[in-house]
Coordinates of C-alpha atoms and ligand atoms in Angstrom, one line a residue:
M1 CA 9.3 14.9 9.5
I2 CA 10.7 11.8 7.5
P3 CA 13.1 12.4 4.7
H4 CA 11.8 9.4 2.5
L5 CA 8.9 6.9 2.8
L6 CA 10.6 3.5 2.1
S7 CA 9.1 1.1 4.5
T8 CA 6.5 1.1 7.3
R9 CA 8.8 -0.9 9.7
D10 CA 10.9 2.3 10.0
L11 CA 7.9 4.5 10.8
S12 CA 7.2 5.5 14.2
R13 CA 3.5 5.2 15.7
E14 CA 3.6 9.0 16.4
S15 CA 4.7 9.6 12.5
A16 CA 2.2 7.3 11.0
I17 CA -0.6 8.7 13.1
S18 CA 0.5 12.2 11.7
L19 CA 0.5 11.1 8.2
L20 CA -3.0 9.6 8.8
D21 CA -4.3 12.7 10.5
T22 CA -2.8 14.8 7.4
A23 CA -4.9 12.5 5.1
E24 CA -8.1 13.3 7.2
D25 CA -7.3 17.0 6.2
M26 CA -6.8 16.0 2.5
A27 CA -10.0 14.1 2.6
I28 CA -11.8 17.3 3.8
L29 CA -10.2 19.2 0.9
G30 CA -11.2 16.4 -1.5
H31 CA -14.8 17.1 -0.9
R32 CA -14.7 20.7 -1.8
D33 CA -15.6 21.9 -5.5
N34 CA -11.8 23.1 -5.7
K35 CA -9.8 20.2 -4.9
K36 CA -6.6 22.1 -5.3
L37 CA -4.1 22.9 -3.1
P38 CA -1.1 25.4 -4.2
A39 CA 1.3 23.6 -1.6
L40 CA 3.6 21.9 -4.4
R41 CA 3.4 24.7 -7.0
G42 CA 6.9 24.6 -8.9
K43 CA 7.9 21.4 -7.9
T44 CA 8.3 18.5 -10.2
I45 CA 7.7 14.8 -9.4
V46 CA 8.7 11.9 -11.4
N47 CA 6.6 8.5 -11.0
L48 CA 9.2 6.2 -11.8
F49 CA 7.5 2.8 -12.6
Y50 CA 9.5 -0.4 -13.6
E51 CA 6.4 -2.7 -13.0
D52 CA 2.8 -2.2 -14.0
S53 CA 0.2 -0.6 -11.8
T54 CA -3.3 0.8 -12.3
R55 CA -4.2 2.2 -8.6
T56 CA -0.9 3.3 -7.2
R57 CA 0.5 5.1 -10.2
I58 CA -2.9 6.9 -11.1
S59 CA -3.6 7.7 -7.3
F60 CA -0.2 9.2 -6.9
E61 CA -0.7 11.2 -10.1
V62 CA -4.1 12.8 -8.9
A63 CA -2.5 13.6 -5.5
Q64 CA 0.4 15.2 -7.0
K65 CA -2.0 17.2 -9.3
R66 CA -4.3 18.0 -6.4
L67 CA -1.1 19.4 -4.9
S68 CA -0.3 21.6 -7.8
A69 CA 3.1 19.9 -8.5
D70 CA 4.1 19.2 -12.1
V71 CA 4.1 15.5 -12.8
I72 CA 6.4 13.4 -14.9
N73 CA 5.3 9.6 -15.7
F74 CA 8.1 7.3 -16.7
S75 CA 7.1 3.6 -17.4
A76 CA 10.2 1.2 -18.1
K77 CA 8.3 0.1 -20.8
G78 CA 8.7 2.4 -23.7
S79 CA 11.9 4.0 -22.2
S80 CA 15.5 3.8 -23.0
V81 CA 15.7 1.0 -20.1
S82 CA 14.7 -1.5 -23.2
K83 CA 17.7 -0.3 -24.9
G84 CA 19.9 -1.5 -21.9
E85 CA 20.2 1.9 -20.0
S86 CA 21.2 1.5 -16.2
F87 CA 19.1 2.1 -13.2
K88 CA 21.8 4.7 -12.3
D89 CA 22.0 6.5 -15.7
T90 CA 17.9 6.7 -15.6
I91 CA 18.5 8.4 -12.4
L92 CA 21.2 10.7 -13.4
T93 CA 19.2 11.9 -16.1
L94 CA 16.2 12.5 -14.2
R95 CA 18.3 14.4 -11.9
E96 CA 19.7 16.8 -14.9
L97 CA 16.0 17.2 -15.9
G98 CA 15.5 18.9 -12.4
V99 CA 12.9 16.7 -10.3
D100 CA 12.2 17.4 -6.9
G101 CA 10.9 14.2 -5.6
V102 CA 10.9 10.6 -7.1
V103 CA 7.9 8.1 -6.4
I104 CA 9.2 4.5 -7.5
R105 CA 7.8 1.1 -8.0
H106 CA 10.6 -1.4 -9.1
P107 CA 10.6 -5.4 -9.3
S108 CA 13.8 -5.4 -7.2
S109 CA 13.4 -5.4 -3.3
G110 CA 15.5 -2.8 -1.9
A111 CA 15.6 -0.4 -5.1
P112 CA 13.9 2.6 -3.4
Q113 CA 16.6 2.3 -0.2
L114 CA 19.4 2.2 -3.0
L115 CA 18.2 5.7 -4.7
A116 CA 17.7 7.2 -1.0
E117 CA 21.2 6.1 0.0
R118 CA 23.3 6.8 -3.2
D119 CA 24.4 10.3 -4.1
W120 CA 22.9 10.0 -7.6
I121 CA 20.0 12.1 -6.6
D122 CA 19.3 14.0 -3.5
V123 CA 15.7 14.5 -3.4
P124 CA 12.6 12.7 -1.4
V125 CA 12.0 9.1 -2.3
V126 CA 8.7 7.6 -2.0
N127 CA 8.4 3.6 -2.3
A128 CA 5.4 2.9 -4.5
G129 CA 6.4 -1.1 -4.1
D130 CA 9.7 -2.8 -4.2
G131 CA 9.5 -6.4 -5.2
T132 CA 8.3 -8.4 -2.4
H133 CA 9.6 -6.1 0.3
E134 CA 7.0 -3.4 0.9
H135 CA 4.4 -1.0 -0.4
P136 CA 4.1 1.4 2.6
T137 CA 1.5 3.7 1.1
Q138 CA -0.7 0.8 0.5
A139 CA -0.7 0.0 4.0
L140 CA -1.2 3.4 5.2
L141 CA -4.3 3.7 2.9
D142 CA -5.3 0.4 4.4
A143 CA -4.8 1.8 7.9
F144 CA -6.6 5.0 7.2
T145 CA -9.5 2.9 5.9
L146 CA -9.6 0.9 9.1
R147 CA -9.4 3.8 11.2
K148 CA -12.4 5.7 9.6
N149 CA -14.4 2.5 9.6
I150 CA -13.8 1.7 13.3
H151 CA -13.5 5.1 14.8
G152 CA -15.4 7.4 12.4
A153 CA -15.3 10.8 13.0
D154 CA -13.4 10.3 16.3
S155 CA -10.3 8.8 14.0
R156 CA -7.6 11.8 14.6
G157 CA -4.9 11.1 16.8
R158 CA -5.7 7.5 17.2
G159 CA -4.3 4.3 16.2
L160 CA -5.8 1.1 15.8
D161 CA -5.5 -0.2 19.3
G162 CA -7.1 -3.8 19.9
A163 CA -8.5 -4.2 16.5
H164 CA -8.0 -7.5 15.0
V165 CA -6.9 -7.9 11.2
I166 CA -6.7 -11.3 9.4
I167 CA -4.4 -11.2 6.4
V168 CA -5.1 -14.1 4.0
G169 CA -3.1 -15.7 1.0
D170 CA -0.1 -15.1 -0.8
I171 CA 2.2 -13.8 2.0
L172 CA 5.4 -15.1 0.5
H173 CA 5.3 -12.5 -2.4
S174 CA 3.2 -10.0 -0.8
R175 CA 4.9 -6.3 0.0
V176 CA 1.3 -5.4 1.1
A177 CA 1.2 -7.8 3.8
R178 CA 4.6 -6.9 5.0
S179 CA 4.1 -3.3 5.3
N180 CA 0.6 -4.0 6.6
V181 CA 2.2 -6.3 9.2
W182 CA 4.6 -3.5 10.7
L183 CA 2.1 -0.6 10.2
L184 CA -0.7 -2.4 12.1
E185 CA 1.7 -3.5 14.9
H186 CA 2.9 0.1 15.5
L187 CA -0.7 1.0 15.7
G188 CA -1.5 -1.5 18.2
A189 CA -3.7 -4.0 16.0
R190 CA -3.5 -7.7 16.4
V191 CA -2.7 -9.3 13.1
T192 CA -3.3 -12.8 12.3
V193 CA -1.9 -14.2 9.0
V194 CA -3.4 -17.0 7.1
A195 CA -2.0 -19.0 4.2
P196 CA -1.1 -22.5 2.8
V197 CA 2.5 -23.5 4.5
T198 CA 4.2 -23.0 0.9
L199 CA 2.9 -19.2 0.8
I200 CA 4.3 -18.3 4.4
P201 CA 8.1 -16.7 4.1
A202 CA 10.7 -18.3 6.2
G203 CA 11.1 -15.4 8.4
A204 CA 7.6 -14.8 9.3
S205 CA 8.1 -16.8 12.6
R206 CA 10.0 -13.5 13.8
W207 CA 7.0 -11.2 12.6
P208 CA 4.5 -9.7 15.3
I209 CA 1.6 -12.1 14.2
T210 CA -0.2 -15.1 14.8
I211 CA 0.3 -17.6 11.8
S212 CA -2.6 -20.0 10.9
H213 CA -3.1 -22.3 7.9
D214 CA -6.8 -22.7 9.0
L215 CA -8.8 -19.8 7.4
D216 CA -12.4 -21.1 9.0
S217 CA -10.7 -21.4 12.3
A218 CA -9.1 -17.7 12.1
L219 CA -12.7 -16.5 11.1
S220 CA -14.5 -18.2 13.7
Q221 CA -12.7 -15.4 15.9
P222 CA -14.1 -12.0 16.5
V223 CA -12.5 -10.2 13.6
D224 CA -12.6 -6.5 12.4
A225 CA -11.3 -6.8 9.0
V226 CA -10.2 -9.8 6.4
M227 CA -7.8 -8.6 4.2
M228 CA -7.6 -10.8 1.0
L229 CA -4.4 -11.0 -1.2
R230 CA -4.0 -11.7 -4.4
V231 CA -2.3 -14.6 -5.8
Q232 CA 0.6 -13.4 -7.6
S233 CA 1.1 -15.9 -10.3
E234 CA 3.5 -13.6 -12.1
R235 CA 6.1 -14.0 -9.2
M236 CA 5.5 -18.0 -8.9
R237 CA 8.2 -20.2 -10.6
D238 CA 7.1 -23.2 -8.7
A239 CA 3.6 -24.8 -7.9
Y240 CA 2.5 -23.4 -4.3
F241 CA -0.6 -25.0 -4.4
P242 CA -2.0 -27.8 -6.3
N243 CA -4.8 -25.9 -8.3
A244 CA -7.0 -23.0 -8.2
H245 CA -10.0 -24.8 -7.1
E246 CA -8.1 -26.3 -4.0
Y247 CA -6.7 -22.8 -3.2
S248 CA -10.2 -21.2 -3.4
Q249 CA -11.6 -24.0 -1.4
G250 CA -8.7 -23.6 1.3
W251 CA -8.1 -19.9 1.6
G252 CA -10.6 -18.0 -0.5
L253 CA -13.4 -15.9 0.6
T254 CA -15.9 -18.3 -1.0
E255 CA -19.8 -17.7 -1.1
E256 CA -20.0 -20.0 1.8
R257 CA -17.2 -18.2 4.1
F258 CA -18.5 -15.0 3.3
A259 CA -22.3 -16.0 4.0
A260 CA -20.8 -17.1 7.6
L261 CA -18.9 -13.8 8.2
S262 CA -19.8 -11.4 10.6
P263 CA -21.7 -8.6 9.0
Q264 CA -19.4 -6.4 11.0
T265 CA -16.4 -7.7 9.4
L266 CA -14.9 -5.4 6.8
V267 CA -13.7 -6.9 3.7
M268 CA -10.6 -5.9 2.2
H269 CA -8.5 -6.3 -1.0
P270 CA -5.5 -4.0 -2.1
G271 CA -6.2 -5.0 -5.5
P272 CA -5.9 -6.1 -8.5
M273 CA -8.4 -9.0 -7.5
N274 CA -8.5 -12.6 -9.1
R275 CA -12.4 -12.8 -8.7
G276 CA -13.2 -16.3 -8.1
L277 CA -9.8 -17.3 -6.7
E278 CA -9.0 -15.5 -3.5
I279 CA -12.4 -13.6 -3.3
C280 CA -15.8 -14.3 -4.7
S281 CA -17.9 -11.4 -6.3
T282 CA -20.7 -11.5 -3.8
A283 CA -18.0 -10.7 -1.1
A284 CA -16.2 -8.1 -3.1
D285 CA -19.0 -6.3 -4.3
S286 CA -21.2 -6.5 -0.8
A287 CA -22.1 -3.5 1.5
Q288 CA -19.1 -4.7 4.1
S289 CA -16.5 -4.5 1.2
V290 CA -14.2 -1.4 1.7
I291 CA -12.2 -2.2 -1.5
L292 CA -13.2 0.8 -3.4
Q293 CA -12.9 3.0 -0.1
Q294 CA -9.4 1.8 -0.2
V295 CA -8.8 3.2 -3.6
A296 CA -10.4 6.5 -2.8
N297 CA -8.5 6.9 0.3
G298 CA -5.3 6.1 -1.6
V299 CA -5.3 9.7 -2.8
F300 CA -5.7 11.3 0.5
V301 CA -3.0 9.1 1.8
R302 CA -0.6 10.1 -0.9
M303 CA -1.3 13.6 -1.0
S304 CA -0.5 13.2 2.8
V305 CA 2.9 11.6 2.4
L306 CA 3.9 13.9 -0.6
Y307 CA 2.9 17.0 1.2
S308 CA 4.5 16.1 4.6
I309 CA 7.8 14.9 3.1
L310 CA 8.2 17.8 0.4
T311 CA 7.0 20.7 2.6
G312 CA 8.6 19.5 5.9
T313 CA 5.1 20.2 7.6
S314 CA 1.8 18.3 8.4
E315 CA -0.1 21.6 9.1
V316 CA -2.8 22.0 6.0
P317 CA -4.0 25.3 5.3
H318 CA -7.6 25.4 4.8
E319 CA -7.8 28.3 2.5
Ligands
LIG1 N1 -2.5 -2.1 -4.9 C1 -1.9 -2.2 -5.9 O1 -0.4 -1.6 -5.6 O2 -2.4 -1.9 -6.9 P1 -1.6 -1.5 -8.5 O3 -0.7 -2.5 -8.9 O4 -2.5 -1.6 -9.3 O5 -1.0 -0.3 -8.2

């Protein structure tokens, strides 16, 4: 069992499938009247958020409560971080307060790795998104959603071999894209990344992907899912495209592109969405959109990750 979840790049195919299978068990529990498991009773987990979040923070909290853990929610805003307290001193404080696991979101790439490597605290660390580096639980919930839609009831034990996923948009700033590229590769899927030249990172030529700048051409191939990414304006200090209209016309899932899309192609987005920029509302709210399934599945995947790492087993008791 893995001691921490820091990235999907270092997650083996076997470990990833085990986490997805355990998430299947959690989904079954999630449909019972009593959704709770006593698995983490007596454990205290801190959600340490140095960056804003809606989906990730809330779904981690729901997952922790379903596993009967005690939950501490820490937001840098409103904490002593605003008085200048260092990352190290914050962690030492949490250690003395007695936490058994840390879920961390941080604007600096590598902050979860630092926490896992230093001796400030010796508990499992789960990366909930670090800078432009990785967002592993997002990629796992995306894979869970894809596997469920592609393989249905026969999902257990399977990867995504032969599936074709197109990831579109602000790849440069996207930790979601990076985590998905590695995880989809481990699971056997083919990935095409589409973006303006300015929004493709320099190192992407070494990733296991096909790079395209032409969305219409990419969408003319058979595609199992198109994953639209948020334009991360808050991370853009330069102008990466002329204006919102040109971005939408070139790289958005517009009304016209959605109308031409195969009805079998799944529409995905990690959220939050910029409706009208990278995705039109018709596509986001359509029957082939699995965006809300992604949100719901996030709870099962995060339960699986916390359960597996903190108990050291992937076997879920069904009592
Ligand atoms: N997908 C995602 O990370 O959303 P939040 O920023 O709302 O957590």
